[in-house]
Short mmCIF file of C-alpha atoms in Angstrom, two decimals:
data_model
loop_
_atom_site.label_atom_id
_atom_site.label_comp_id
_atom_site.label_asym_id
_atom_site.label_seq_id
_atom_site.Cartn_x
_atom_site.Cartn_y
_atom_site.Cartn_z
CA MET A 1 -19.72 13.61 -10.86
CA ASP A 2 -17.81 10.98 -12.74
CA LEU A 3 -16.09 7.80 -11.63
CA VAL A 4 -12.42 9.13 -11.65
CA ASP A 5 -13.42 12.07 -9.40
CA THR A 6 -15.01 9.78 -6.83
CA ILE A 7 -11.91 7.45 -6.85
CA LYS A 8 -9.44 10.41 -6.28
CA LYS A 9 -11.60 11.73 -3.43
CA THR A 10 -11.76 8.24 -1.81
CA LEU A 11 -8.21 7.14 -2.14
CA VAL A 12 -5.71 8.78 0.18
CA PRO A 13 -2.39 9.75 -1.15
CA ILE A 14 0.87 8.02 0.02
CA HIS A 15 3.60 10.03 1.50
CA ARG A 16 6.60 10.30 -0.61
CA GLU A 17 9.01 8.93 1.91
CA GLY A 18 7.07 5.76 2.11
CA TYR A 19 7.37 4.58 -1.57
CA PRO A 20 10.93 2.94 -0.84
CA PHE A 21 9.37 0.98 2.15
CA ILE A 22 6.35 0.03 0.18
CA ALA A 23 8.50 -1.04 -2.76
CA ALA A 24 10.65 -3.09 -0.39
CA PHE A 25 7.65 -4.76 1.06
CA ALA A 26 6.07 -5.49 -2.29
CA ALA A 27 9.48 -7.12 -3.67
CA VAL A 28 9.68 -9.37 -0.65
CA THR A 29 6.04 -10.29 -1.01
CA LEU A 30 6.56 -11.17 -4.74
CA PHE A 31 9.91 -13.17 -3.88
CA LEU A 32 8.43 -15.14 -0.83
CA GLY A 33 5.00 -15.74 -2.75
CA TYR A 34 7.09 -17.53 -5.49
CA PHE A 35 8.03 -20.18 -2.92
CA SER A 36 4.90 -20.39 -0.83
CA SER A 37 1.33 -19.27 -1.13
CA ILE A 38 1.06 -18.97 2.62
CA LEU A 39 4.05 -16.67 2.91
CA PHE A 40 2.54 -14.59 -0.02
CA TRP A 41 -0.60 -14.00 1.98
CA VAL A 42 1.07 -13.06 5.10
CA CYS A 43 3.51 -10.57 3.09
CA LEU A 44 0.49 -9.15 1.25
CA ILE A 45 -1.05 -8.18 4.66
CA ALA A 46 2.19 -6.67 5.75
CA THR A 47 2.38 -4.66 2.50
CA ALA A 48 -1.10 -3.31 2.97
CA TRP A 49 -0.27 -2.29 6.38
CA CYS A 50 2.74 -0.61 5.08
CA VAL A 51 0.77 1.33 2.64
CA TYR A 52 -1.73 2.29 5.29
CA PHE A 53 0.97 3.30 7.58
CA PHE A 54 2.52 5.80 5.03
CA ARG A 55 -0.86 7.40 3.91
CA ASP A 56 -1.04 11.20 4.03
CA PRO A 57 -4.58 12.23 4.42
CA GLU A 58 -5.70 15.94 4.50
CA ARG A 59 -5.53 17.14 7.83
CA VAL A 60 -8.38 19.23 9.35
CA THR A 61 -7.76 21.23 12.42
#
């Protein structure tokens, strides 16, 4: 098994409708990070939460 297969199995895909929200969070993070490093870290955590919220794991029923 190579590294690429391992990474693909580990990372969960993002739901398609979540991309605009993730992009907005990332843009705000970069914008506010330009002015303050504390705001950058707070917004980076919010962006990570947004990515986590819109993940689309394989459902097992």
